[in-house]
Amino acid sequence: GRRIYAVGDVHGRADLLSKLFMRIDADLKARPTADSVQIFLGDYIDRGPNSRQVVDLLIARRREHGAICLKGNHEDYALQFLSDPAVLNQWKKIGGLNTLLSYGVTPTRRDNPQSQHEVATALDQAIPDSHRRFFQGLGLSFTCGDFFFAHAGVRPGIPLHEQSQQDLLWIREDFLLHEEDFGKVVVHGHTPAREPDIRPN
């Protein structure tokens, strides 16, 4: 009896997220329901130009609609960077530079521990407290009836309530190639697809 709107990776596209909110709101107006939930599957930051604005939009959406926001591997990287600046190069390879720029932080061209630490300090000072609480409070999974929501997927053979953070955020082929039942319908993001990829299991 609950309607679920599940949204995959946003990746800094505040423009598309705003349009999506309008579509959800229009659908709720056209087809009213007493019980609905909006679930965002992680990867709000990196790659696109407006990571900071996306987080602002999601914080407001959660306040107004009780939306559920899960953690993606890109949020995990950002949090890692704040505590371990040495991961900067790896984070930049998956779009972290765009997130830094959206918070007004421009890394130097130098690639040494001191400059990495300086960038981490600058980001730490640039992130609003509301964004810090948002990142630190992201859940790893959510269950609703016959549906299980996670960013990347689940490890076959492991009960859903015992899944590791590593798999929930990063798994790909071992999950995607598995053809047996998982116990629930697993709804995930992480792996790009042009259309919803609905499989028998």
CSV table of C-alpha atoms in Angstrom, one decimal:
chain,number,residue,atom,x,y,z
A,1,GLY,CA,0.0,0.0,0.0
A,2,ARG,CA,3.0,2.3,-0.1
A,3,ARG,CA,4.2,4.0,-3.3
A,4,ILE,CA,7.9,4.3,-3.6
A,5,TYR,CA,9.9,6.7,-5.8
A,6,ALA,CA,13.5,5.4,-6.1
A,7,VAL,CA,16.2,7.6,-7.6
A,8,GLY,CA,19.6,6.5,-8.7
A,9,ASP,CA,22.9,8.4,-9.0
A,10,VAL,CA,22.5,12.1,-9.3
A,11,HIS,CA,26.2,13.0,-9.6
A,12,GLY,CA,26.2,16.7,-9.2
A,13,ARG,CA,23.3,17.4,-11.6
A,14,ALA,CA,21.1,19.8,-9.6
A,15,ASP,CA,19.3,20.8,-12.8
A,16,LEU,CA,18.1,17.2,-13.4
A,17,LEU,CA,17.3,16.6,-9.8
A,18,SER,CA,15.1,19.7,-9.7
A,19,LYS,CA,13.2,18.5,-12.8
A,20,LEU,CA,12.8,15.1,-11.2
A,21,PHE,CA,11.3,16.7,-8.0
A,22,MET,CA,8.8,18.5,-10.2
A,23,ARG,CA,7.8,15.2,-11.9
A,24,ILE,CA,7.4,13.4,-8.6
A,25,ASP,CA,5.3,16.3,-7.2
A,26,ALA,CA,3.2,16.3,-10.4
A,27,ASP,CA,2.6,12.6,-10.1
A,28,LEU,CA,1.6,12.8,-6.4
A,29,LYS,CA,-0.8,15.6,-7.4
A,30,ALA,CA,-2.3,13.6,-10.3
A,31,ARG,CA,-2.4,10.3,-8.3
A,32,PRO,CA,-2.8,11.2,-4.6
A,33,THR,CA,-1.8,8.6,-2.1
A,34,ALA,CA,-1.8,8.5,1.7
A,35,ASP,CA,1.5,6.8,1.9
A,36,SER,CA,4.5,7.4,-0.3
A,37,VAL,CA,8.3,7.5,0.2
A,38,GLN,CA,11.1,8.9,-1.8
A,39,ILE,CA,14.4,6.9,-1.6
A,40,PHE,CA,17.7,8.3,-3.0
A,41,LEU,CA,20.3,5.6,-3.7
A,42,GLY,CA,23.5,7.5,-3.2
A,43,ASP,CA,26.2,9.1,-5.4
A,44,TYR,CA,24.9,12.7,-5.1
A,45,ILE,CA,28.3,14.2,-5.6
A,46,ASP,CA,31.2,14.1,-8.1
A,47,ARG,CA,31.3,14.3,-11.9
A,48,GLY,CA,28.6,16.9,-12.4
A,49,PRO,CA,29.1,20.6,-11.8
A,50,ASN,CA,26.8,21.2,-8.8
A,51,SER,CA,27.5,18.7,-6.0
A,52,ARG,CA,27.0,21.3,-3.2
A,53,GLN,CA,23.7,22.4,-4.7
A,54,VAL,CA,22.5,18.8,-5.0
A,55,VAL,CA,23.1,18.3,-1.3
A,56,ASP,CA,21.2,21.5,-0.5
A,57,LEU,CA,18.3,20.2,-2.5
A,58,LEU,CA,18.3,16.8,-0.8
A,59,ILE,CA,18.5,18.3,2.7
A,60,ALA,CA,15.4,20.5,1.9
A,61,ARG,CA,13.6,17.5,0.2
A,62,ARG,CA,14.2,15.3,3.3
A,63,ARG,CA,12.8,18.1,5.6
A,64,GLU,CA,9.7,18.6,3.4
A,65,HIS,CA,8.9,15.0,2.4
A,66,GLY,CA,10.7,12.7,4.8
A,67,ALA,CA,12.9,11.3,2.0
A,68,ILE,CA,15.4,8.6,2.7
A,69,CYS,CA,18.9,9.2,1.5
A,70,LEU,CA,21.4,6.2,1.3
A,71,LYS,CA,25.2,6.4,1.0
A,72,GLY,CA,27.0,5.8,-2.3
A,73,ASN,CA,30.6,5.0,-2.9
A,74,HIS,CA,31.3,8.6,-3.9
A,75,GLU,CA,30.1,10.0,-0.6
A,76,ASP,CA,32.2,7.4,1.1
A,77,TYR,CA,35.3,8.6,-0.8
A,78,ALA,CA,34.6,12.2,0.2
A,79,LEU,CA,34.4,11.2,3.9
A,80,GLN,CA,37.5,9.2,3.6
A,81,PHE,CA,39.4,12.1,2.0
A,82,LEU,CA,38.6,14.3,5.0
A,83,SER,CA,40.2,11.8,7.4
A,84,ASP,CA,42.9,10.6,4.9
A,85,PRO,CA,44.0,13.2,2.4
A,86,ALA,CA,46.2,10.6,0.7
A,87,VAL,CA,43.1,9.3,-1.2
A,88,LEU,CA,42.8,12.6,-3.1
A,89,ASN,CA,44.3,11.2,-6.4
A,90,GLN,CA,42.0,8.2,-6.4
A,91,TRP,CA,39.0,10.4,-5.6
A,92,LYS,CA,39.9,12.9,-8.4
A,93,LYS,CA,39.9,9.9,-10.8
A,94,ILE,CA,36.2,9.3,-10.2
A,95,GLY,CA,35.1,13.0,-10.3
A,96,GLY,CA,36.0,14.3,-6.9
A,97,LEU,CA,37.6,17.5,-8.5
A,98,ASN,CA,34.1,18.7,-9.5
A,99,THR,CA,32.9,18.3,-5.9
A,100,LEU,CA,35.9,20.3,-4.5
A,101,LEU,CA,35.2,23.1,-7.0
A,102,SER,CA,31.5,23.1,-6.1
A,103,TYR,CA,32.5,23.9,-2.5
A,104,GLY,CA,34.9,26.6,-3.7
A,105,VAL,CA,38.1,24.5,-3.2
A,106,THR,CA,40.7,24.6,-5.9
A,107,PRO,CA,43.5,22.0,-5.5
A,108,THR,CA,47.0,23.0,-6.4
A,109,ARG,CA,48.8,21.2,-9.2
A,110,ARG,CA,51.4,19.9,-6.7
A,111,ASP,CA,50.9,16.3,-5.7
A,112,ASN,CA,52.5,15.8,-2.3
A,113,PRO,CA,51.2,15.0,1.2
A,114,GLN,CA,51.3,18.7,2.3
A,115,SER,CA,49.2,19.9,-0.6
A,116,GLN,CA,46.7,17.0,-0.2
A,117,HIS,CA,46.4,17.9,3.5
A,118,GLU,CA,45.9,21.6,2.6
A,119,VAL,CA,43.0,20.6,0.2
A,120,ALA,CA,41.4,18.4,2.8
A,121,THR,CA,41.6,21.2,5.4
A,122,ALA,CA,40.1,23.7,2.9
A,123,LEU,CA,37.2,21.3,2.1
A,124,ASP,CA,36.7,20.6,5.8
A,125,GLN,CA,36.3,24.3,6.4
A,126,ALA,CA,34.1,24.9,3.4
A,127,ILE,CA,31.5,22.1,4.1
A,128,PRO,CA,28.5,23.6,6.0
A,129,ASP,CA,27.6,21.7,9.2
A,130,SER,CA,24.3,20.7,7.6
A,131,HIS,CA,26.1,19.0,4.8
A,132,ARG,CA,28.5,17.3,7.2
A,133,ARG,CA,25.5,15.9,9.2
A,134,PHE,CA,23.9,14.8,5.9
A,135,PHE,CA,27.0,12.9,4.8
A,136,GLN,CA,27.6,11.3,8.2
A,137,GLY,CA,24.0,10.3,8.6
A,138,LEU,CA,23.5,8.5,5.3
A,139,GLY,CA,22.2,4.9,5.7
A,140,LEU,CA,23.6,1.9,3.9
A,141,SER,CA,20.3,0.2,3.0
A,142,PHE,CA,16.5,0.4,3.4
A,143,THR,CA,13.9,-2.3,3.4
A,144,CYS,CA,10.2,-1.8,2.6
A,145,GLY,CA,8.0,-4.8,2.2
A,146,ASP,CA,9.4,-7.1,-0.6
A,147,PHE,CA,12.0,-4.4,-1.6
A,148,PHE,CA,15.6,-3.9,-0.5
A,149,PHE,CA,17.3,-0.7,-1.5
A,150,ALA,CA,21.1,-0.2,-1.6
A,151,HIS,CA,23.5,1.8,-3.7
A,152,ALA,CA,25.4,-0.9,-5.6
A,153,GLY,CA,23.7,-4.2,-4.8
A,154,VAL,CA,24.3,-7.2,-2.5
A,155,ARG,CA,26.7,-10.1,-2.1
A,156,PRO,CA,25.0,-13.4,-3.2
A,157,GLY,CA,24.7,-16.0,-0.5
A,158,ILE,CA,24.8,-13.5,2.4
A,159,PRO,CA,21.6,-12.6,4.2
A,160,LEU,CA,20.4,-9.1,3.4
A,161,HIS,CA,20.7,-7.9,7.0
A,162,GLU,CA,24.3,-9.1,7.1
A,163,GLN,CA,25.7,-7.4,4.0
A,164,SER,CA,29.0,-5.5,4.4
A,165,GLN,CA,29.4,-1.8,3.7
A,166,GLN,CA,32.0,-2.6,1.0
A,167,ASP,CA,29.5,-4.7,-1.0
A,168,LEU,CA,26.5,-2.4,-0.5
A,169,LEU,CA,28.6,0.5,-1.8
A,170,TRP,CA,30.9,-1.1,-4.4
A,171,ILE,CA,29.8,-4.6,-5.6
A,172,ARG,CA,29.1,-5.0,-9.3
A,173,GLU,CA,29.7,-8.2,-11.4
A,174,ASP,CA,29.3,-10.7,-8.6
A,175,PHE,CA,25.8,-9.2,-7.9
A,176,LEU,CA,24.8,-8.4,-11.5
A,177,LEU,CA,25.7,-11.8,-12.9
A,178,HIS,CA,23.9,-13.7,-10.1
A,179,GLU,CA,20.7,-15.3,-11.4
A,180,GLU,CA,19.2,-16.8,-8.3
A,181,ASP,CA,16.7,-15.2,-5.9
A,182,PHE,CA,18.0,-12.7,-3.3
A,183,GLY,CA,15.0,-13.0,-1.0
A,184,LYS,CA,13.7,-9.5,-2.0
A,185,VAL,CA,13.6,-7.3,-5.0
A,186,VAL,CA,16.9,-5.4,-4.9
A,187,VAL,CA,16.7,-1.9,-6.2
A,188,HIS,CA,20.1,-0.2,-6.7
A,189,GLY,CA,22.1,2.4,-8.6
A,190,HIS,CA,25.9,2.4,-9.2
A,191,THR,CA,25.9,0.6,-12.6
A,192,PRO,CA,24.8,2.9,-15.4
A,193,ALA,CA,21.9,1.8,-17.6
A,194,ARG,CA,19.9,3.8,-20.2
A,195,GLU,CA,16.6,2.2,-19.1
A,196,PRO,CA,15.5,0.5,-15.9
A,197,ASP,CA,17.1,-3.0,-16.0
A,198,ILE,CA,14.5,-5.4,-14.6
A,199,ARG,CA,15.7,-9.0,-14.2
A,200,PRO,CA,13.8,-12.2,-13.4
A,201,ASN,CA,15.5,-12.5,-10.0
